[in-house]
Amino acid sequence: MREFKILSFFAIGLILSSCGNSEESTAKKNRSAQISDSHSYSNFKKINTTHLHLDIEVDFETKTIAGVARHEMNDHHSNVAIFDTKALEIQKVTLGKDNEIGTDFEIGDANEILGRPLKVKIKPDTKYINIYYSTTDKTQALDWLEPALTTGKKHPFMYTQGQAILTRSWIPLQDTPMNRITYSADVKVPSELMAVMSAENPKKKSATGEYHFKMNQRIPAYLIALAVGDLTYTPLSDRCGIYSEPELAAECEYEFVDLPKMIEAAENLYGTYQWDQFDMAILPYSFPFGGMENPRLTFANPTLLAGDRSLVSVVAHELAHSWSGNLVTNATWNDFWLNEGFTVYFENRIMEALYGKEIADIHAFIERQDLSATLEDMENGKHPEDTQLKLHLDARDPDEGLTDIAYVKGAFFLRTLEKKVGRKKFDAFLKQYFKSHAFQTISTESFVEYLRAELLEPNKIEFNVDEWIYQPGIPDNCVKIRSRRLERMSELAQDVNEGEMIFIGSDADLKRDDFITQEWLAFIRGLSDDITPQTMREIDRKLSFSMSANSAIKSEWYQLAIRVGYKDMRPYMKEHLMKVGRRWLIEGIYTELANSKDTSNLKWAKDVFAKAKDNYHFVSRSTVAEILGEK
Ligand code: BES
Ligand code: ZN
């Protein structure tokens, strides 16, 4: 009711706020002020949150988070503050700190991607805005898990996933990477559970279930994160460690033993780690990503626990984000490659520092293969222009930018630059880039300007920067990666393709442990779709790919099996799809099933998805629904 009453107030307010004023002319001098973020409704350039305090309770009975988001605002002179919300219930909005007074607010129409703007009537000198709210069952950030979906199976679990624009579905705020805030939180959870955030964290459970958090460094909204479950802390050094369910603690300690060395290597490359503590929280299998770089507390999927430390490049990746992404942040989701391309490049440098160039090249080679496949799909798809680094995702879901272009083309751009200018100069340039832009956001255009001014012009280097960034496809000067070890695996696969039974005869003793994960991936990729189910059966007999402990190998193997028509593995594939929600490990499988000429595969996929979908986070669930034509 209240929402209608105040319409006229807002109509006038918005007209006024769109007129020019002196603030705007100052702003025009500043390049970043000229960019807008089409994925946020907020008027953060007129008025912005500087500090957010959350006072919330996490209720596992009703599966809701409810409480107050207390926003401390900058000096502004504005009559309206606009926040982003999505599927939230807003109970009331007040102004003031100790003496709160109710104010009018209006919630705009819902947009499927962006959610709804919350427009709050304020005074030009308003400093504090308090939004009383609760989440709903339509929330897209939150994943509520029954005990059966955890490792311990005794306690429920809940975690948030904010990137790219989902934070607004659990906190009403200005959900744009262009505004950075500090935050604090008072969080109440059931007393048998522990709460952790992307902030200073407890090391032990509190008897009352009450936790207090502080993040004193300024971060964008997408990096606010919370996880609640039966967690225990295992330190790996005095500044890093792992939060996991107690049942996984020993495995984590083994798998991530190199983490302290990774942090040192990263610091040697690009300067001091700025976030004091680097911990990881191992979430349930439904977590839609391998890792998410929430500052001070990377979230990770337990599929990383391969038992042989073969998937630790994901840890190097999330650690690298502590510089690229968290310290220097993409201004908008069109600049996403600045986060991910830099991070994949940096991840590879950490891998090289720890494990040598041969291993680093193996990773880069696999990524380059992925990129070629992605390029082919995209060039024949709906948006061939998305093969540019700089994207134009206005009116589209920023999730659509999450492709190998940002990650791998981005990293190869930097590798090619490195080759051209030499590693020494390039490293010095990157170190300075992180230092001079620390705790800031940056657009592609500003980066290009900085690159020319600080690296290319002083060294009189000609480089096709514009082609790399603003043109589709991969430029001809892209560096080539070779890997003798992976070539050997392709040759082995070729022998199989040509009918040689490599598992009988001279290579008969080939064992799973003879090669690392990435080598087996290259082997599986080298196998032709024309091999027979019988050949796959033989390989399985020898190497047990179908029931591998390594979900990356399983995912690659199942995709080939679908194309070949090798159905023996279906029970294992079903088990994998029921358990794992990491999107990258399931979307390829569902895509093969959906595209298969054998239409029984699509039916099988739909049946499995119907049972598995409650085990997936919204992010994976919606991707799979789209693949299966259910959206
Ligand atoms: N920040 C990303 C995950 C992400 C990106 C979530 C965009 C939502 C929107 C994270 O750092 C990431 O890239 N994870 C990868 C790691 C891999 C490339 C090593 C993953 O989960 O697979
Ligand atoms: Zn990343």
PDB file of C-alpha atoms in Angstrom, residues 213-406:
ATOM      1  CA  PHE A 213      32.594 -10.283  11.747  1.00  0.00           C
ATOM      2  CA  LYS A 214      34.634  -7.406  10.418  1.00  0.00           C
ATOM      3  CA  MET A 215      36.003  -6.741   6.957  1.00  0.00           C
ATOM      4  CA  ASN A 216      38.070  -3.597   7.235  1.00  0.00           C
ATOM      5  CA  GLN A 217      39.273  -3.507   3.657  1.00  0.00           C
ATOM      6  CA  ARG A 218      36.999  -2.092   1.019  1.00  0.00           C
ATOM      7  CA  ILE A 219      35.471  -4.739  -1.229  1.00  0.00           C
ATOM      8  CA  PRO A 220      32.790  -4.896  -3.915  1.00  0.00           C
ATOM      9  CA  ALA A 221      29.387  -6.347  -2.956  1.00  0.00           C
ATOM     10  CA  TYR A 222      29.859  -9.576  -4.900  1.00  0.00           C
ATOM     11  CA  LEU A 223      32.600 -10.601  -2.450  1.00  0.00           C
ATOM     12  CA  ILE A 224      30.424 -10.570   0.660  1.00  0.00           C
ATOM     13  CA  ALA A 225      29.984 -14.210   1.594  1.00  0.00           C
ATOM     14  CA  LEU A 226      28.670 -16.365   4.421  1.00  0.00           C
ATOM     15  CA  ALA A 227      28.788 -20.111   5.117  1.00  0.00           C
ATOM     16  CA  VAL A 228      27.165 -21.905   8.041  1.00  0.00           C
ATOM     17  CA  GLY A 229      27.691 -25.541   8.925  1.00  0.00           C
ATOM     18  CA  ASP A 230      29.439 -28.061  11.112  1.00  0.00           C
ATOM     19  CA  LEU A 231      32.898 -26.593  10.522  1.00  0.00           C
ATOM     20  CA  THR A 232      36.264 -27.082  12.099  1.00  0.00           C
ATOM     21  CA  TYR A 233      39.499 -25.181  11.471  1.00  0.00           C
ATOM     22  CA  THR A 234      42.772 -26.820  10.443  1.00  0.00           C
ATOM     23  CA  PRO A 235      45.689 -24.365  10.322  1.00  0.00           C
ATOM     24  CA  LEU A 236      48.307 -24.894   7.597  1.00  0.00           C
ATOM     25  CA  SER A 237      50.542 -22.015   8.701  1.00  0.00           C
ATOM     26  CA  ASP A 238      50.213 -18.930  10.860  1.00  0.00           C
ATOM     27  CA  ARG A 239      48.300 -17.150   8.113  1.00  0.00           C
ATOM     28  CA  CYS A 240      46.425 -19.852   6.249  1.00  0.00           C
ATOM     29  CA  GLY A 241      44.241 -22.828   6.950  1.00  0.00           C
ATOM     30  CA  ILE A 242      41.091 -24.740   6.053  1.00  0.00           C
ATOM     31  CA  TYR A 243      37.546 -24.679   7.396  1.00  0.00           C
ATOM     32  CA  SER A 244      35.857 -27.970   6.615  1.00  0.00           C
ATOM     33  CA  GLU A 245      33.497 -30.484   8.066  1.00  0.00           C
ATOM     34  CA  PRO A 246      35.498 -32.465  10.653  1.00  0.00           C
ATOM     35  CA  GLU A 247      35.232 -35.601   8.501  1.00  0.00           C
ATOM     36  CA  LEU A 248      37.265 -33.916   5.730  1.00  0.00           C
ATOM     37  CA  ALA A 249      39.927 -32.216   7.855  1.00  0.00           C
ATOM     38  CA  ALA A 250      42.665 -34.821   7.373  1.00  0.00           C
ATOM     39  CA  GLU A 251      42.108 -35.005   3.607  1.00  0.00           C
ATOM     40  CA  CYS A 252      42.242 -31.203   3.377  1.00  0.00           C
ATOM     41  CA  GLU A 253      45.470 -31.076   5.318  1.00  0.00           C
ATOM     42  CA  TYR A 254      47.047 -33.507   2.866  1.00  0.00           C
ATOM     43  CA  GLU A 255      45.639 -32.012  -0.334  1.00  0.00           C
ATOM     44  CA  PHE A 256      46.390 -28.357   0.379  1.00  0.00           C
ATOM     45  CA  VAL A 257      49.749 -28.747   2.095  1.00  0.00           C
ATOM     46  CA  ASP A 258      51.418 -26.469  -0.495  1.00  0.00           C
ATOM     47  CA  LEU A 259      49.180 -23.506   0.238  1.00  0.00           C
ATOM     48  CA  PRO A 260      51.734 -21.631   2.400  1.00  0.00           C
ATOM     49  CA  LYS A 261      54.305 -21.990  -0.394  1.00  0.00           C
ATOM     50  CA  MET A 262      51.795 -20.750  -2.945  1.00  0.00           C
ATOM     51  CA  ILE A 263      51.218 -17.571  -0.941  1.00  0.00           C
ATOM     52  CA  GLU A 264      54.956 -16.956  -0.771  1.00  0.00           C
ATOM     53  CA  ALA A 265      55.345 -17.528  -4.499  1.00  0.00           C
ATOM     54  CA  ALA A 266      52.497 -15.143  -5.253  1.00  0.00           C
ATOM     55  CA  GLU A 267      53.995 -12.453  -3.037  1.00  0.00           C
ATOM     56  CA  ASN A 268      57.376 -12.853  -4.704  1.00  0.00           C
ATOM     57  CA  LEU A 269      55.720 -12.224  -8.021  1.00  0.00           C
ATOM     58  CA  TYR A 270      53.365  -9.310  -7.446  1.00  0.00           C
ATOM     59  CA  GLY A 271      53.803  -7.920  -3.957  1.00  0.00           C
ATOM     60  CA  THR A 272      52.607  -8.379  -0.411  1.00  0.00           C
ATOM     61  CA  TYR A 273      49.358 -10.246   0.249  1.00  0.00           C
ATOM     62  CA  GLN A 274      46.991  -7.523   1.423  1.00  0.00           C
ATOM     63  CA  TRP A 275      44.300  -9.455   3.278  1.00  0.00           C
ATOM     64  CA  ASP A 276      46.250 -10.757   6.332  1.00  0.00           C
ATOM     65  CA  GLN A 277      44.713 -14.218   6.389  1.00  0.00           C
ATOM     66  CA  PHE A 278      44.106 -16.641   3.499  1.00  0.00           C
ATOM     67  CA  ASP A 279      41.755 -19.447   4.502  1.00  0.00           C
ATOM     68  CA  MET A 280      39.555 -21.762   2.500  1.00  0.00           C
ATOM     69  CA  ALA A 281      36.126 -23.117   3.381  1.00  0.00           C
ATOM     70  CA  ILE A 282      35.347 -26.505   1.873  1.00  0.00           C
ATOM     71  CA  LEU A 283      31.642 -26.431   1.117  1.00  0.00           C
ATOM     72  CA  PRO A 284      29.349 -29.314   0.153  1.00  0.00           C
ATOM     73  CA  TYR A 285      29.497 -30.865  -3.343  1.00  0.00           C
ATOM     74  CA  SER A 286      26.591 -28.742  -4.546  1.00  0.00           C
ATOM     75  CA  PHE A 287      28.770 -25.619  -4.618  1.00  0.00           C
ATOM     76  CA  PRO A 288      28.532 -24.554  -8.276  1.00  0.00           C
ATOM     77  CA  PHE A 289      32.214 -23.647  -8.705  1.00  0.00           C
ATOM     78  CA  GLY A 290      35.602 -25.213  -8.113  1.00  0.00           C
ATOM     79  CA  GLY A 291      36.488 -22.150  -6.122  1.00  0.00           C
ATOM     80  CA  MET A 292      35.254 -18.646  -5.368  1.00  0.00           C
ATOM     81  CA  GLU A 293      37.715 -16.002  -4.260  1.00  0.00           C
ATOM     82  CA  ASN A 294      35.828 -14.490  -1.319  1.00  0.00           C
ATOM     83  CA  PRO A 295      38.481 -12.352   0.389  1.00  0.00           C
ATOM     84  CA  ARG A 296      40.212 -13.951   3.381  1.00  0.00           C
ATOM     85  CA  LEU A 297      38.044 -17.032   2.842  1.00  0.00           C
ATOM     86  CA  THR A 298      38.027 -18.738  -0.539  1.00  0.00           C
ATOM     87  CA  PHE A 299      35.061 -21.074  -0.941  1.00  0.00           C
ATOM     88  CA  ALA A 300      35.925 -24.399  -2.557  1.00  0.00           C
ATOM     89  CA  ASN A 301      34.243 -27.512  -3.817  1.00  0.00           C
ATOM     90  CA  PRO A 302      35.229 -30.815  -2.169  1.00  0.00           C
ATOM     91  CA  THR A 303      35.867 -32.283  -5.643  1.00  0.00           C
ATOM     92  CA  LEU A 304      39.262 -30.572  -5.282  1.00  0.00           C
ATOM     93  CA  LEU A 305      40.092 -33.323  -2.780  1.00  0.00           C
ATOM     94  CA  ALA A 306      41.290 -35.694  -5.479  1.00  0.00           C
ATOM     95  CA  GLY A 307      43.647 -37.443  -3.079  1.00  0.00           C
ATOM     96  CA  ASP A 308      46.728 -36.720  -5.205  1.00  0.00           C
ATOM     97  CA  ARG A 309      46.938 -32.913  -5.101  1.00  0.00           C
ATOM     98  CA  SER A 310      46.269 -32.876  -8.829  1.00  0.00           C
ATOM     99  CA  LEU A 311      43.626 -30.135  -8.751  1.00  0.00           C
ATOM    100  CA  VAL A 312      45.472 -27.555  -6.667  1.00  0.00           C
ATOM    101  CA  SER A 313      45.736 -25.166  -9.598  1.00  0.00           C
ATOM    102  CA  VAL A 314      42.234 -24.073  -8.554  1.00  0.00           C
ATOM    103  CA  VAL A 315      43.705 -23.017  -5.196  1.00  0.00           C
ATOM    104  CA  ALA A 316      46.474 -21.109  -7.003  1.00  0.00           C
ATOM    105  CA  HIS A 317      43.717 -19.485  -9.072  1.00  0.00           C
ATOM    106  CA  GLU A 318      41.630 -18.311  -6.126  1.00  0.00           C
ATOM    107  CA  LEU A 319      44.743 -17.117  -4.330  1.00  0.00           C
ATOM    108  CA  ALA A 320      45.761 -15.109  -7.402  1.00  0.00           C
ATOM    109  CA  HIS A 321      42.382 -13.353  -7.227  1.00  0.00           C
ATOM    110  CA  SER A 322      43.599 -11.774  -3.977  1.00  0.00           C
ATOM    111  CA  TRP A 323      45.436  -9.427  -6.369  1.00  0.00           C
ATOM    112  CA  SER A 324      43.527  -9.630  -9.666  1.00  0.00           C
ATOM    113  CA  GLY A 325      39.858  -9.236  -8.851  1.00  0.00           C
ATOM    114  CA  ASN A 326      39.830  -8.517  -5.145  1.00  0.00           C
ATOM    115  CA  LEU A 327      42.520  -5.842  -4.971  1.00  0.00           C
ATOM    116  CA  VAL A 328      41.996  -4.534  -8.510  1.00  0.00           C
ATOM    117  CA  THR A 329      38.427  -5.198  -9.545  1.00  0.00           C
ATOM    118  CA  ASN A 330      36.635  -5.174 -12.899  1.00  0.00           C
ATOM    119  CA  ALA A 331      34.545  -2.010 -13.090  1.00  0.00           C
ATOM    120  CA  THR A 332      31.609  -3.749 -14.740  1.00  0.00           C
ATOM    121  CA  TRP A 333      30.824  -7.302 -15.830  1.00  0.00           C
ATOM    122  CA  ASN A 334      31.777  -6.274 -19.368  1.00  0.00           C
ATOM    123  CA  ASP A 335      35.338  -6.022 -18.071  1.00  0.00           C
ATOM    124  CA  PHE A 336      35.255  -9.477 -16.476  1.00  0.00           C
ATOM    125  CA  TRP A 337      38.392 -10.559 -18.347  1.00  0.00           C
ATOM    126  CA  LEU A 338      40.365  -8.121 -16.178  1.00  0.00           C
ATOM    127  CA  ASN A 339      39.448 -10.347 -13.227  1.00  0.00           C
ATOM    128  CA  GLU A 340      39.718 -13.778 -14.776  1.00  0.00           C
ATOM    129  CA  GLY A 341      42.280 -13.425 -17.571  1.00  0.00           C
ATOM    130  CA  PHE A 342      44.797 -11.878 -15.189  1.00  0.00           C
ATOM    131  CA  THR A 343      44.013 -14.562 -12.650  1.00  0.00           C
ATOM    132  CA  VAL A 344      44.551 -17.473 -15.031  1.00  0.00           C
ATOM    133  CA  TYR A 345      47.852 -15.894 -16.096  1.00  0.00           C
ATOM    134  CA  PHE A 346      48.882 -15.365 -12.458  1.00  0.00           C
ATOM    135  CA  GLU A 347      47.674 -18.864 -11.448  1.00  0.00           C
ATOM    136  CA  ASN A 348      49.978 -20.330 -14.083  1.00  0.00           C
ATOM    137  CA  ARG A 349      52.932 -18.323 -12.793  1.00  0.00           C
ATOM    138  CA  ILE A 350      52.295 -19.661  -9.286  1.00  0.00           C
ATOM    139  CA  MET A 351      52.134 -23.200 -10.682  1.00  0.00           C
ATOM    140  CA  GLU A 352      55.397 -22.620 -12.516  1.00  0.00           C
ATOM    141  CA  ALA A 353      57.079 -21.270  -9.382  1.00  0.00           C
ATOM    142  CA  LEU A 354      56.030 -24.302  -7.346  1.00  0.00           C
ATOM    143  CA  TYR A 355      56.071 -27.179  -9.804  1.00  0.00           C
ATOM    144  CA  GLY A 356      58.167 -26.042 -12.755  1.00  0.00           C
ATOM    145  CA  LYS A 357      57.569 -24.936 -16.323  1.00  0.00           C
ATOM    146  CA  GLU A 358      56.689 -28.369 -17.644  1.00  0.00           C
ATOM    147  CA  ILE A 359      53.684 -28.641 -15.310  1.00  0.00           C
ATOM    148  CA  ALA A 360      52.650 -25.032 -15.912  1.00  0.00           C
ATOM    149  CA  ASP A 361      52.735 -25.655 -19.676  1.00  0.00           C
ATOM    150  CA  ILE A 362      50.649 -28.787 -19.296  1.00  0.00           C
ATOM    151  CA  HIS A 363      47.933 -26.674 -17.664  1.00  0.00           C
ATOM    152  CA  ALA A 364      48.192 -23.911 -20.256  1.00  0.00           C
ATOM    153  CA  PHE A 365      48.019 -26.439 -23.089  1.00  0.00           C
ATOM    154  CA  ILE A 366      44.825 -28.017 -21.750  1.00  0.00           C
ATOM    155  CA  GLU A 367      43.315 -24.551 -21.357  1.00  0.00           C
ATOM    156  CA  ARG A 368      44.273 -23.674 -24.929  1.00  0.00           C
ATOM    157  CA  GLN A 369      42.465 -26.814 -26.119  1.00  0.00           C
ATOM    158  CA  ASP A 370      39.392 -25.757 -24.141  1.00  0.00           C
ATOM    159  CA  LEU A 371      39.584 -22.319 -25.707  1.00  0.00           C
ATOM    160  CA  SER A 372      39.665 -23.714 -29.240  1.00  0.00           C
ATOM    161  CA  ALA A 373      36.568 -25.798 -28.557  1.00  0.00           C
ATOM    162  CA  THR A 374      34.793 -22.827 -26.968  1.00  0.00           C
ATOM    163  CA  LEU A 375      35.691 -20.578 -29.888  1.00  0.00           C
ATOM    164  CA  GLU A 376      34.243 -22.998 -32.369  1.00  0.00           C
ATOM    165  CA  ASP A 377      31.001 -23.247 -30.390  1.00  0.00           C
ATOM    166  CA  MET A 378      30.745 -19.499 -29.935  1.00  0.00           C
ATOM    167  CA  GLU A 379      31.518 -18.620 -33.535  1.00  0.00           C
ATOM    168  CA  ASN A 380      28.615 -20.829 -34.552  1.00  0.00           C
ATOM    169  CA  GLY A 381      26.393 -19.722 -31.703  1.00  0.00           C
ATOM    170  CA  LYS A 382      24.056 -16.839 -30.915  1.00  0.00           C
ATOM    171  CA  HIS A 383      26.726 -14.351 -29.867  1.00  0.00           C
ATOM    172  CA  PRO A 384      29.911 -14.651 -31.945  1.00  0.00           C
ATOM    173  CA  GLU A 385      30.796 -11.118 -30.774  1.00  0.00           C
ATOM    174  CA  ASP A 386      31.322 -12.542 -27.281  1.00  0.00           C
ATOM    175  CA  THR A 387      34.745 -13.779 -28.392  1.00  0.00           C
ATOM    176  CA  GLN A 388      36.018 -10.228 -27.768  1.00  0.00           C
ATOM    177  CA  LEU A 389      37.650  -9.629 -24.407  1.00  0.00           C
ATOM    178  CA  LYS A 390      35.629  -6.470 -23.810  1.00  0.00           C
ATOM    179  CA  LEU A 391      32.017  -7.591 -23.658  1.00  0.00           C
ATOM    180  CA  HIS A 392      28.677  -5.874 -24.219  1.00  0.00           C
ATOM    181  CA  LEU A 393      26.366  -7.728 -21.892  1.00  0.00           C
ATOM    182  CA  ASP A 394      23.892  -4.923 -21.270  1.00  0.00           C
ATOM    183  CA  ALA A 395      20.408  -6.388 -20.860  1.00  0.00           C
ATOM    184  CA  ARG A 396      21.928  -9.853 -20.642  1.00  0.00           C
ATOM    185  CA  ASP A 397      22.846 -11.958 -17.639  1.00  0.00           C
ATOM    186  CA  PRO A 398      26.495 -11.277 -16.691  1.00  0.00           C
ATOM    187  CA  ASP A 399      26.808 -15.014 -16.178  1.00  0.00           C
ATOM    188  CA  GLU A 400      26.961 -15.221 -19.985  1.00  0.00           C
ATOM    189  CA  GLY A 401      30.413 -13.657 -19.829  1.00  0.00           C
ATOM    190  CA  LEU A 402      31.756 -16.592 -17.868  1.00  0.00           C
ATOM    191  CA  THR A 403      33.482 -18.350 -20.768  1.00  0.00           C
ATOM    192  CA  ASP A 404      36.983 -19.396 -21.785  1.00  0.00           C
ATOM    193  CA  ILE A 405      37.286 -16.045 -23.564  1.00  0.00           C
ATOM    194  CA  ALA A 406      37.616 -14.049 -20.355  1.00  0.00           C
TER     195      ALA A 406
END
